Every structure is written in C-alpha cells, then in structure tokens.
C-alpha cells in the first residue's frame, strides 16, 4: 500500500467506540472545509463538508464541528467500524485568493476489532 | 457512479526520461486540480484549471513540469526530464468551484504512483 505520512499522529480505538479526529486550520479567511478519508492505494474520498456560516453538520455516522474562534475542526465518527481504518485529512478553501484545497497533515485511525 | 480516472496507475522510469500522466475528470466539473503526495510533504497542490484555463501553477517546478487541458475530458501532467525526487503519488481531482459562491467537494482519482530511478 502507499504511504501517506511517515510520522502521522495515530488514533487507535476499539470497534464500536466513537472516534474524534481533530484538525487545526491555518487560514482565518477560509470559508469551506472538508474531511477526506484515504485508504491504502486510493485517492482521498469525500466524507463531509461544512461552510463557515455553520458550526455543526451531521452525516451518516459522522459529524463535523467547526470552531472558527480557535480555527479548529473536528470529525466525530460514531460506532467506529474496522472499515473506518484509514488516514483522515481536513482541508480548507480560502474565501479569497487561491481557491484550492489546502490539506492538513492527516491522522491515521486504527480500529481494533 | 461518476469518477475521476487516472492513467497509468503505476509508472517506473529512469532519471531523465519524460513522464506523462493523464486524468479524465468527472463530466460537468469545471475545475481540475493536480496534487502530489509524498511521505514527507503530504498532499501538495501543483496546479489547477478552471474551465480548462490554468489558474495557478505556482506549486509546480516550472523548469520541468507542465500541465495542460487539451479538452474538457483530458488533463495532463508532464515531467521532462524526470528526477528521483519526483517520485511520489500524483493525484488528479475535479469539482465544481465557482468564484465567490458555494462549492462542491473535490473528487479524487486513485493516483499515479511514479518511481524515478
């Protein structure tokens, strides 16, 4: 499989537990945020997004929280499953200037059966 | 199920050779991005196009890299001459991004793994 980061922080959870993955973003002018999941040998896969006029958004088993005051984003996965094991990236797009995704460094989630 | 298609999936070449990577974006998407992923640098933006026009290629080494969109169904990234430090996974992504308006998330291909020896 491909390597996506030699020194990624790793979160290890038990199957069935809830997972929380955190991300600090850098640009206070960012207005759109996305969480991606990357499995070995594949490209990043969209999970959930949130715009800066919201502080919470829920999907199926996932919730994204946005705290613009401290520039913090989190991804909560409910009832974590072995298939959730992957590297998770947060990404942001600024409201002005280069309107391209800037990715964080990623967190590896390991789900123990 | 629409997806971004990248070819080849793997490429091994010798230093100095030309490498061309291809991407077929999702039909209807107006923006195409090229990213590079390495162990040390993570995901780096190389270049992106909107409506086939290059908008930003500041992340790309200009002397050896070039990116083009000859038509709406094909984006190419070329390296000439290639060097060992170019070894990485190169991802193409497409989306609908409108200036000043709501955006859609980018959809990524499964990448081209390039090894330059």
mmCIF file of C-alpha atoms in Angstrom:
data_model
loop_
_atom_site.group_PDB
_atom_site.id
_atom_site.type_symbol
_atom_site.label_atom_id
_atom_site.label_comp_id
_atom_site.label_asym_id
_atom_site.label_seq_id
_atom_site.Cartn_x
_atom_site.Cartn_y
_atom_site.Cartn_z
ATOM 1 C CA UNK A 1 0.000 0.000 0.000
ATOM 2 C CA UNK A 2 1.006 3.602 -0.349
ATOM 3 C CA UNK A 3 2.426 5.644 2.443
ATOM 4 C CA UNK A 4 0.675 8.871 3.223
ATOM 5 C CA UNK A 5 2.829 10.128 6.009
ATOM 6 C CA UNK A 6 5.775 8.732 7.921
ATOM 7 C CA UNK A 7 5.028 10.474 11.195
ATOM 8 C CA UNK A 8 1.275 10.760 11.190
ATOM 9 C CA UNK A 9 -0.438 11.037 14.547
ATOM 10 C CA UNK A 10 -2.380 7.852 15.157
ATOM 11 C CA UNK A 11 -5.679 7.365 16.896
ATOM 12 C CA UNK A 12 -6.407 3.827 17.987
ATOM 13 C CA UNK A 13 -9.948 2.936 19.005
ATOM 14 C CA UNK A 14 -11.955 -0.168 19.739
ATOM 15 C CA UNK A 15 -14.604 -1.271 17.302
ATOM 16 C CA UNK A 16 -17.938 0.200 18.344
ATOM 17 C CA UNK A 17 -16.434 3.177 20.155
ATOM 18 C CA UNK A 18 -16.797 6.726 18.960
ATOM 19 C CA UNK A 19 -13.790 8.422 17.341
ATOM 20 C CA UNK A 20 -12.881 12.074 17.369
ATOM 21 C CA UNK A 21 -10.261 13.370 14.960
ATOM 22 C CA UNK A 22 -9.083 16.934 15.357
ATOM 23 C CA UNK A 23 -7.631 19.442 12.966
ATOM 24 C CA UNK A 24 -6.275 22.947 13.386
ATOM 25 C CA UNK A 25 -6.542 25.009 10.237
ATOM 26 C CA UNK A 26 -4.346 27.919 9.415
ATOM 27 C CA UNK A 27 -6.268 30.456 7.379
ATOM 28 C CA UNK A 28 -8.874 32.538 9.194
ATOM 29 C CA UNK A 29 -10.177 33.559 5.762
ATOM 30 C CA UNK A 30 -11.163 30.003 4.850
ATOM 31 C CA UNK A 31 -14.881 29.581 4.259
ATOM 32 C CA UNK A 32 -15.252 25.969 3.240
ATOM 33 C CA UNK A 33 -13.917 22.878 4.982
ATOM 34 C CA UNK A 34 -13.906 19.239 4.007
ATOM 35 C CA UNK A 35 -12.933 15.976 5.641
ATOM 36 C CA UNK A 36 -11.439 13.294 3.454
ATOM 37 C CA UNK A 37 -10.677 9.640 4.119
ATOM 38 C CA UNK A 38 -7.787 7.946 2.372
ATOM 39 C CA UNK A 39 -7.341 4.198 2.276
ATOM 40 C CA UNK A 40 -4.183 2.493 1.150
ATOM 41 C CA UNK A 41 -3.731 2.630 -2.609
ATOM 42 C CA UNK A 42 -6.601 5.026 -3.175
ATOM 43 C CA UNK A 43 -7.200 8.711 -3.544
ATOM 44 C CA UNK A 44 -8.808 10.842 -0.841
ATOM 45 C CA UNK A 45 -12.517 10.173 -0.564
ATOM 46 C CA UNK A 46 -15.001 12.878 0.430
ATOM 47 C CA UNK A 47 -16.685 12.303 3.798
ATOM 48 C CA UNK A 48 -18.392 15.506 4.826
ATOM 49 C CA UNK A 49 -18.085 19.238 4.356
ATOM 50 C CA UNK A 50 -19.089 22.355 6.242
ATOM 51 C CA UNK A 51 -19.275 26.036 5.369
ATOM 52 C CA UNK A 52 -18.073 28.794 7.634
ATOM 53 C CA UNK A 53 -21.602 30.004 8.392
ATOM 54 C CA UNK A 54 -22.262 26.736 10.249
ATOM 55 C CA UNK A 55 -20.723 25.224 13.364
ATOM 56 C CA UNK A 56 -22.035 21.688 13.061
ATOM 57 C CA UNK A 57 -23.106 19.351 10.332
ATOM 58 C CA UNK A 58 -24.164 15.721 10.539
ATOM 59 C CA UNK A 59 -23.981 12.915 8.067
ATOM 60 C CA UNK A 60 -24.406 9.193 8.337
ATOM 61 C CA UNK A 61 -22.393 8.216 11.447
ATOM 62 C CA UNK A 62 -20.212 11.311 11.038
ATOM 63 C CA UNK A 63 -20.421 14.801 12.482
ATOM 64 C CA UNK A 64 -18.176 17.738 11.721
ATOM 65 C CA UNK A 65 -17.759 20.562 14.209
ATOM 66 C CA UNK A 66 -16.269 23.918 13.313
ATOM 67 C CA UNK A 67 -14.936 26.397 15.850
ATOM 68 C CA UNK A 68 -13.884 29.500 13.957
ATOM 69 C CA UNK A 69 -12.756 31.307 17.100
ATOM 70 C CA UNK A 70 -9.872 28.926 17.627
ATOM 71 C CA UNK A 71 -9.663 27.709 13.992
ATOM 72 C CA UNK A 72 -10.452 24.154 14.921
ATOM 73 C CA UNK A 73 -12.271 21.440 13.049
ATOM 74 C CA UNK A 74 -13.202 18.004 14.320
ATOM 75 C CA UNK A 75 -14.638 14.858 12.811
ATOM 76 C CA UNK A 76 -16.672 12.544 15.000
ATOM 77 C CA UNK A 77 -17.340 9.007 13.851
ATOM 78 C CA UNK A 78 -19.999 7.113 15.733
ATOM 79 C CA UNK A 79 -19.771 3.367 16.330
ATOM 80 C CA UNK A 80 -16.406 3.083 14.607
ATOM 81 C CA UNK A 81 -16.003 0.045 12.352
ATOM 82 C CA UNK A 82 -12.909 -1.736 11.012
ATOM 83 C CA UNK A 83 -13.711 -0.281 7.600
ATOM 84 C CA UNK A 84 -13.159 3.184 9.049
ATOM 85 C CA UNK A 85 -9.441 2.461 9.418
ATOM 86 C CA UNK A 86 -7.687 4.925 7.144
ATOM 87 C CA UNK A 87 -5.896 8.265 7.135
ATOM 88 C CA UNK A 88 -8.182 11.252 7.603
ATOM 89 C CA UNK A 89 -7.401 14.706 6.241
ATOM 90 C CA UNK A 90 -9.046 18.012 6.846
ATOM 91 C CA UNK A 91 -8.895 20.528 4.024
ATOM 92 C CA UNK A 92 -9.828 24.174 3.676
ATOM 93 C CA UNK A 93 -10.536 26.642 0.905
ATOM 94 C CA UNK A 94 -9.977 30.376 1.493
ATOM 95 C CA UNK A 95 -12.645 32.867 0.570
ATOM 96 C CA UNK A 96 -10.185 34.947 -1.418
ATOM 97 C CA UNK A 97 -7.031 34.310 -3.352
ATOM 98 C CA UNK A 98 -6.128 30.819 -4.381
ATOM 99 C CA UNK A 99 -9.398 28.903 -4.220
ATOM 100 C CA UNK A 100 -7.859 25.483 -3.931
ATOM 101 C CA UNK A 101 -7.943 22.890 -1.198
ATOM 102 C CA UNK A 102 -5.119 23.077 1.310
ATOM 103 C CA UNK A 103 -4.725 19.824 3.181
ATOM 104 C CA UNK A 104 -3.684 19.196 6.743
ATOM 105 C CA UNK A 105 -1.085 16.576 7.528
ATOM 106 C CA UNK A 106 -3.550 13.816 8.336
ATOM 107 C CA UNK A 107 -4.404 11.467 11.206
ATOM 108 C CA UNK A 108 -4.246 7.709 10.985
ATOM 109 C CA UNK A 109 -7.251 5.952 12.516
ATOM 110 C CA UNK A 110 -6.747 2.351 13.578
ATOM 111 C CA UNK A 111 -9.794 0.409 14.630
ATOM 112 C CA UNK A 112 -9.128 -2.595 16.825
ATOM 113 C CA UNK A 113 -11.616 -5.450 16.447
ATOM 114 C CA UNK B 1 -21.127 6.217 -10.486
ATOM 115 C CA UNK B 2 -19.038 9.067 -11.891
ATOM 116 C CA UNK B 3 -15.369 9.046 -11.007
ATOM 117 C CA UNK B 4 -12.072 10.651 -11.877
ATOM 118 C CA UNK B 5 -9.900 8.300 -13.902
ATOM 119 C CA UNK B 6 -6.119 8.474 -13.889
ATOM 120 C CA UNK B 7 -3.653 6.602 -16.044
ATOM 121 C CA UNK B 8 -1.270 4.938 -15.640
ATOM 122 C CA UNK B 9 -1.737 3.675 -12.086
ATOM 123 C CA UNK B 10 1.958 2.937 -11.785
ATOM 124 C CA UNK B 11 4.964 4.218 -13.673
ATOM 125 C CA UNK B 12 8.615 3.313 -13.200
ATOM 126 C CA UNK B 13 11.111 5.225 -15.262
ATOM 127 C CA UNK B 14 14.738 6.177 -15.335
ATOM 128 C CA UNK B 15 16.042 9.599 -14.467
ATOM 129 C CA UNK B 16 15.980 11.916 -17.460
ATOM 130 C CA UNK B 17 13.009 10.284 -19.148
ATOM 131 C CA UNK B 18 9.777 12.080 -19.938
ATOM 132 C CA UNK B 19 6.699 11.103 -17.959
ATOM 133 C CA UNK B 20 3.112 11.917 -18.909
ATOM 134 C CA UNK B 21 0.233 11.354 -16.519
ATOM 135 C CA UNK B 22 -3.368 11.599 -17.687
ATOM 136 C CA UNK B 23 -6.616 12.400 -15.986
ATOM 137 C CA UNK B 24 -10.218 12.212 -17.099
ATOM 138 C CA UNK B 25 -12.266 14.488 -14.822
ATOM 139 C CA UNK B 26 -15.901 13.910 -13.994
ATOM 140 C CA UNK B 27 -18.129 15.137 -16.793
ATOM 141 C CA UNK B 28 -19.553 18.550 -15.996
ATOM 142 C CA UNK B 29 -16.916 19.532 -13.472
ATOM 143 C CA UNK B 30 -15.326 22.848 -14.356
ATOM 144 C CA UNK B 31 -12.219 22.687 -12.160
ATOM 145 C CA UNK B 32 -9.336 20.244 -12.273
ATOM 146 C CA UNK B 33 -6.506 20.019 -9.767
ATOM 147 C CA UNK B 34 -3.187 18.208 -9.691
ATOM 148 C CA UNK B 35 -1.799 17.217 -6.290
ATOM 149 C CA UNK B 36 1.352 15.363 -5.330
ATOM 150 C CA UNK B 37 1.602 13.192 -2.229
ATOM 151 C CA UNK B 38 4.842 12.179 -0.570
ATOM 152 C CA UNK B 39 5.701 10.786 2.821
ATOM 153 C CA UNK B 40 7.468 13.940 3.852
ATOM 154 C CA UNK B 41 5.317 16.683 2.348
ATOM 155 C CA UNK B 42 1.857 15.206 2.419
ATOM 156 C CA UNK B 43 -0.603 16.470 -0.199
ATOM 157 C CA UNK B 44 0.751 19.424 -2.142
ATOM 158 C CA UNK B 45 -1.116 21.412 -4.767
ATOM 159 C CA UNK B 46 0.776 21.575 -8.049
ATOM 160 C CA UNK B 47 -1.661 23.286 -10.400
ATOM 161 C CA UNK B 48 -5.305 23.825 -11.142
ATOM 162 C CA UNK B 49 -7.545 24.742 -14.034
ATOM 163 C CA UNK B 50 -10.968 26.263 -14.277
ATOM 164 C CA UNK B 51 -12.896 25.881 -17.492
ATOM 165 C CA UNK B 52 -9.658 24.487 -18.972
ATOM 166 C CA UNK B 53 -7.706 27.678 -18.286
ATOM 167 C CA UNK B 54 -4.722 27.426 -15.947
ATOM 168 C CA UNK B 55 -5.395 29.464 -12.810
ATOM 169 C CA UNK B 56 -2.470 28.652 -10.614
ATOM 170 C CA UNK B 57 0.617 26.568 -11.170
ATOM 171 C CA UNK B 58 2.789 28.164 -8.513
ATOM 172 C CA UNK B 59 3.230 24.845 -6.768
ATOM 173 C CA UNK B 60 4.867 23.286 -9.767
ATOM 174 C CA UNK B 61 8.596 23.320 -10.662
ATOM 175 C CA UNK B 62 8.329 25.301 -13.884
ATOM 176 C CA UNK B 63 11.524 24.130 -15.450
ATOM 177 C CA UNK B 64 10.458 20.504 -15.713
ATOM 178 C CA UNK B 65 6.728 20.240 -15.053
ATOM 179 C CA UNK B 66 3.901 21.256 -17.337
ATOM 180 C CA UNK B 67 0.150 20.836 -17.014
ATOM 181 C CA UNK B 68 -2.407 21.194 -19.779
ATOM 182 C CA UNK B 69 -6.049 20.563 -20.558
ATOM 183 C CA UNK B 70 -6.283 19.923 -24.277
ATOM 184 C CA UNK B 71 -10.022 19.417 -23.895
ATOM 185 C CA UNK B 72 -12.662 19.180 -21.194
ATOM 186 C CA UNK B 73 -12.248 15.417 -20.864
ATOM 187 C CA UNK B 74 -8.470 15.264 -20.517
ATOM 188 C CA UNK B 75 -5.889 16.850 -18.242
ATOM 189 C CA UNK B 76 -2.209 16.002 -18.499
ATOM 190 C CA UNK B 77 0.785 16.464 -16.232
ATOM 191 C CA UNK B 78 4.156 16.084 -17.841
ATOM 192 C CA UNK B 79 7.617 15.889 -16.305
ATOM 193 C CA UNK B 80 10.624 16.329 -18.558
ATOM 194 C CA UNK B 81 13.263 15.413 -17.575
ATOM 195 C CA UNK B 82 12.214 13.358 -14.570
ATOM 196 C CA UNK B 83 14.374 13.131 -11.457
ATOM 197 C CA UNK B 84 14.386 10.706 -8.496
ATOM 198 C CA UNK B 85 12.954 13.430 -6.229
ATOM 199 C CA UNK B 86 9.834 13.451 -8.405
ATOM 200 C CA UNK B 87 8.936 10.002 -7.069
ATOM 201 C CA UNK B 88 5.513 10.379 -5.466
ATOM 202 C CA UNK B 89 1.842 9.649 -5.980
ATOM 203 C CA UNK B 90 0.211 12.191 -8.263
ATOM 204 C CA UNK B 91 -3.495 12.797 -7.839
ATOM 205 C CA UNK B 92 -5.959 14.491 -10.095
ATOM 206 C CA UNK B 93 -9.178 15.877 -8.653
ATOM 207 C CA UNK B 94 -12.175 17.572 -10.216
ATOM 208 C CA UNK B 95 -15.032 19.637 -8.872
ATOM 209 C CA UNK B 96 -17.402 22.496 -9.495
ATOM 210 C CA UNK B 97 -15.929 25.580 -7.939
ATOM 211 C CA UNK B 98 -17.427 28.958 -8.627
ATOM 212 C CA UNK B 99 -15.744 32.167 -7.600
ATOM 213 C CA UNK B 100 -17.440 33.676 -4.569
ATOM 214 C CA UNK B 101 -20.180 31.064 -4.479
ATOM 215 C CA UNK B 102 -20.821 27.736 -2.886
ATOM 216 C CA UNK B 103 -18.519 24.985 -3.944
ATOM 217 C CA UNK B 104 -18.796 21.266 -4.317
ATOM 218 C CA UNK B 105 -16.207 18.943 -2.789
ATOM 219 C CA UNK B 106 -13.377 17.721 -4.954
ATOM 220 C CA UNK B 107 -13.445 14.164 -6.197
ATOM 221 C CA UNK B 108 -10.080 12.457 -6.464
ATOM 222 C CA UNK B 109 -8.783 9.782 -8.750
ATOM 223 C CA UNK B 110 -6.760 6.876 -7.377
ATOM 224 C CA UNK B 111 -3.497 8.450 -8.442
ATOM 225 C CA UNK B 112 -0.427 7.584 -10.461
ATOM 226 C CA UNK B 113 2.418 6.177 -8.431
ATOM 227 C CA UNK B 114 5.620 7.418 -10.053
ATOM 228 C CA UNK B 115 9.010 5.952 -9.303
ATOM 229 C CA UNK B 116 12.056 7.544 -10.896
ATOM 230 C CA UNK B 117 15.256 5.547 -10.544
#
